[in-house]
């Protein structure tokens, strides 16, 4: 799980930037990609490394398509973050992270609507919720 720990640290920074500036910097994602690639190369077999790359490209294409046609629903920074997380932790764990992140974002958005602080059209930065999903994944892996 060293990749998940690296991604968690990166996501903490990206969450801070996303909350303040409403963007996810490409330089941070690029640095994370290089670091995760080195870790994948050192810790994984070549087949696992290729499969991780394949699924991250697939993730990039699927979520990129959503972002292309619904740019207010999902930003391209989030798409690149999803692809990096999928590359770093694998598809199975990525599904857990994405599910937890989506549920957390749904709960926060519902509370936000109920207290009348936002509208249905309000944009919500998603990187903090990905960080929550990674934290849950790390907690689950340590307890088992």
C-alpha positions as a LaTeX table, in Angstrom:
\begin{tabular}{lrrr}
\hline
Residue & $x$ (\AA) & $y$ (\AA) & $z$ (\AA) \\
\hline
Unk1 & 0.00 & 0.00 & 0.00 \\
Unk2 & 2.86 & 2.48 & $-0.37$ \\
Unk3 & 1.23 & 3.84 & $-3.53$ \\
Unk4 & $-1.96$ & 4.60 & $-1.62$ \\
Unk5 & 0.03 & 6.44 & 1.04 \\
Unk6 & 1.82 & 8.50 & $-1.61$ \\
Unk7 & $-1.49$ & 9.25 & $-3.30$ \\
Unk8 & $-3.04$ & 10.22 & 0.04 \\
Unk9 & $-0.29$ & 12.77 & 0.68 \\
Unk10 & $-0.64$ & 14.14 & $-2.85$ \\
Unk11 & $-4.43$ & 14.31 & $-2.50$ \\
Unk12 & $-4.13$ & 16.28 & 0.73 \\
Unk13 & $-2.22$ & 18.94 & $-1.19$ \\
Unk14 & $-4.59$ & 18.75 & $-4.18$ \\
Unk15 & $-7.60$ & 19.07 & $-1.87$ \\
Unk16 & $-6.19$ & 22.23 & $-0.35$ \\
Unk17 & $-5.56$ & 23.73 & $-3.80$ \\
Unk18 & $-8.94$ & 22.58 & $-5.15$ \\
Unk19 & $-10.79$ & 24.14 & $-2.22$ \\
Unk20 & $-8.96$ & 27.45 & $-2.53$ \\
Unk21 & $-8.50$ & 27.83 & $-6.30$ \\
Unk22 & $-11.12$ & 25.46 & $-7.78$ \\
Unk23 & $-8.48$ & 23.72 & $-9.89$ \\
Unk24 & $-6.09$ & 20.78 & $-9.75$ \\
Unk25 & $-2.55$ & 21.68 & $-10.89$ \\
Unk26 & $-1.06$ & 19.58 & $-13.68$ \\
Unk27 & 2.45 & 19.84 & $-12.21$ \\
Unk28 & 1.38 & 18.10 & $-9.02$ \\
Unk29 & $-0.38$ & 15.39 & $-11.03$ \\
Unk30 & 2.72 & 14.98 & $-13.21$ \\
Unk31 & 4.99 & 14.67 & $-10.18$ \\
Unk32 & 2.60 & 12.11 & $-8.72$ \\
Unk33 & 2.60 & 10.17 & $-11.99$ \\
Unk34 & 6.39 & 10.03 & $-12.05$ \\
Unk35 & 6.61 & 8.93 & $-8.41$ \\
Unk36 & 3.87 & 6.29 & $-8.79$ \\
Unk37 & 5.47 & 5.02 & $-12.03$ \\
Unk38 & 8.78 & 4.51 & $-10.25$ \\
Unk39 & 7.03 & 2.69 & $-7.41$ \\
Unk40 & 5.05 & 0.53 & $-9.87$ \\
Unk41 & 8.23 & $-0.31$ & $-11.76$ \\
Unk42 & 10.11 & $-1.27$ & $-8.59$ \\
Unk43 & 7.33 & $-3.08$ & $-6.70$ \\
Unk44 & 5.25 & $-4.70$ & $-9.45$ \\
Unk45 & 5.76 & $-7.24$ & $-12.18$ \\
Unk46 & 5.79 & $-5.92$ & $-15.77$ \\
Unk47 & 2.35 & $-7.42$ & $-16.41$ \\
Unk48 & 0.82 & $-5.69$ & $-13.37$ \\
Unk49 & 2.46 & $-2.45$ & $-14.46$ \\
Unk50 & 0.99 & $-2.73$ & $-17.96$ \\
Unk51 & $-2.46$ & $-3.63$ & $-16.63$ \\
Unk52 & $-2.38$ & $-0.63$ & $-14.27$ \\
Unk53 & $-1.48$ & 1.60 & $-17.22$ \\
Unk54 & $-4.20$ & 0.10 & $-19.40$ \\
Unk55 & $-6.92$ & 0.60 & $-16.79$ \\
Unk56 & $-5.80$ & 4.14 & $-16.00$ \\
Unk57 & $-6.00$ & 5.03 & $-19.72$ \\
Unk58 & $-9.45$ & 3.44 & $-19.85$ \\
Unk59 & $-10.45$ & 5.46 & $-16.78$ \\
Unk60 & $-9.09$ & 8.61 & $-18.43$ \\
Unk61 & $-11.11$ & 7.96 & $-21.58$ \\
Unk62 & $-14.39$ & 7.12 & $-19.84$ \\
Unk63 & $-14.34$ & 10.00 & $-17.37$ \\
Unk64 & $-12.86$ & 12.30 & $-20.02$ \\
Unk65 & $-15.85$ & 11.57 & $-22.21$ \\
Unk66 & $-18.18$ & 12.50 & $-19.32$ \\
Unk67 & $-16.23$ & 15.70 & $-18.74$ \\
Unk68 & $-16.27$ & 16.57 & $-22.44$ \\
Unk69 & $-20.04$ & 16.31 & $-22.71$ \\
Unk70 & $-20.91$ & 17.52 & $-19.20$ \\
Unk71 & $-18.12$ & 19.95 & $-18.22$ \\
Unk72 & $-20.06$ & 21.34 & $-15.26$ \\
Unk73 & $-20.57$ & 17.86 & $-13.82$ \\
Unk74 & $-16.91$ & 16.80 & $-13.82$ \\
Unk75 & $-13.76$ & 18.84 & $-14.39$ \\
Unk76 & $-10.75$ & 17.63 & $-16.36$ \\
Unk77 & $-8.56$ & 17.97 & $-13.27$ \\
Unk78 & $-10.78$ & 15.45 & $-11.53$ \\
Unk79 & $-10.53$ & 13.15 & $-14.55$ \\
Unk80 & $-6.75$ & 13.23 & $-14.44$ \\
Unk81 & $-6.82$ & 12.68 & $-10.68$ \\
Unk82 & $-9.08$ & 9.62 & $-11.17$ \\
Unk83 & $-6.69$ & 8.19 & $-13.76$ \\
Unk84 & $-3.71$ & 8.70 & $-11.45$ \\
Unk85 & $-5.49$ & 7.09 & $-8.50$ \\
Unk86 & $-6.57$ & 4.16 & $-10.69$ \\
Unk87 & $-3.00$ & 3.76 & $-11.90$ \\
Unk88 & $-1.58$ & 3.90 & $-8.40$ \\
Unk89 & $-3.91$ & 1.59 & $-6.49$ \\
Unk90 & $-5.55$ & $-0.62$ & $-9.12$ \\
Unk91 & $-9.08$ & $-0.99$ & $-10.38$ \\
Unk92 & $-10.57$ & $-2.85$ & $-7.41$ \\
Unk93 & $-9.37$ & $-0.33$ & $-4.85$ \\
Unk94 & $-10.23$ & 2.55 & $-7.20$ \\
Unk95 & $-13.87$ & 1.42 & $-7.22$ \\
Unk96 & $-13.87$ & 1.55 & $-3.41$ \\
Unk97 & $-12.29$ & 5.03 & $-3.38$ \\
Unk98 & $-14.69$ & 6.36 & $-6.03$ \\
Unk99 & $-17.72$ & 4.92 & $-4.23$ \\
Unk100 & $-16.74$ & 6.38 & $-0.86$ \\
Unk101 & $-15.86$ & 9.72 & $-2.47$ \\
Unk102 & $-19.16$ & 9.89 & $-4.33$ \\
Unk103 & $-21.19$ & 9.01 & $-1.23$ \\
Unk104 & $-19.33$ & 11.61 & 0.85 \\
Unk105 & $-19.87$ & 14.26 & $-1.84$ \\
Unk106 & $-23.56$ & 13.35 & $-2.00$ \\
Unk107 & $-23.97$ & 13.68 & 1.77 \\
Unk108 & $-22.15$ & 17.01 & 1.93 \\
Unk109 & $-24.13$ & 18.34 & $-1.04$ \\
Unk110 & $-27.43$ & 17.29 & 0.52 \\
Unk111 & $-26.55$ & 19.00 & 3.79 \\
Unk112 & $-25.42$ & 22.06 & 1.84 \\
Unk113 & $-28.80$ & 22.15 & 0.06 \\
Unk114 & $-30.80$ & 21.55 & 3.25 \\
Unk115 & $-29.21$ & 24.46 & 5.08 \\
Unk116 & $-29.81$ & 26.57 & 1.97 \\
Unk117 & $-26.18$ & 27.58 & 1.50 \\
Unk118 & $-26.04$ & 26.39 & $-2.10$ \\
Unk119 & $-28.20$ & 25.55 & $-5.07$ \\
Unk120 & $-28.49$ & 22.49 & $-7.26$ \\
Unk121 & $-26.17$ & 24.23 & $-9.76$ \\
Unk122 & $-23.39$ & 24.85 & $-7.18$ \\
Unk123 & $-20.01$ & 23.36 & $-8.02$ \\
Unk124 & $-18.37$ & 21.14 & $-5.41$ \\
Unk125 & $-14.59$ & 20.49 & $-5.49$ \\
Unk126 & $-14.18$ & 16.71 & $-5.69$ \\
Unk127 & $-10.50$ & 16.26 & $-4.71$ \\
Unk128 & $-11.26$ & 16.45 & $-0.95$ \\
Unk129 & $-13.72$ & 13.60 & $-1.34$ \\
Unk130 & $-11.16$ & 11.50 & $-3.22$ \\
Unk131 & $-8.86$ & 12.12 & $-0.26$ \\
Unk132 & $-11.58$ & 10.86 & 2.08 \\
Unk133 & $-11.98$ & 7.77 & $-0.10$ \\
Unk134 & $-8.24$ & 7.09 & 0.04 \\
Unk135 & $-8.27$ & 7.56 & 3.83 \\
Unk136 & $-11.06$ & 4.98 & 4.14 \\
Unk137 & $-9.13$ & 2.60 & 1.87 \\
Unk138 & $-5.97$ & 3.00 & 3.96 \\
Unk139 & $-7.95$ & 2.48 & 7.16 \\
Unk140 & $-9.60$ & $-0.65$ & 5.77 \\
Unk141 & $-6.27$ & $-2.10$ & 4.62 \\
Unk142 & $-4.64$ & $-1.50$ & 8.03 \\
Unk143 & $-7.45$ & $-3.14$ & 9.95 \\
Unk144 & $-7.43$ & $-6.32$ & 7.87 \\
\hline
\end{tabular}
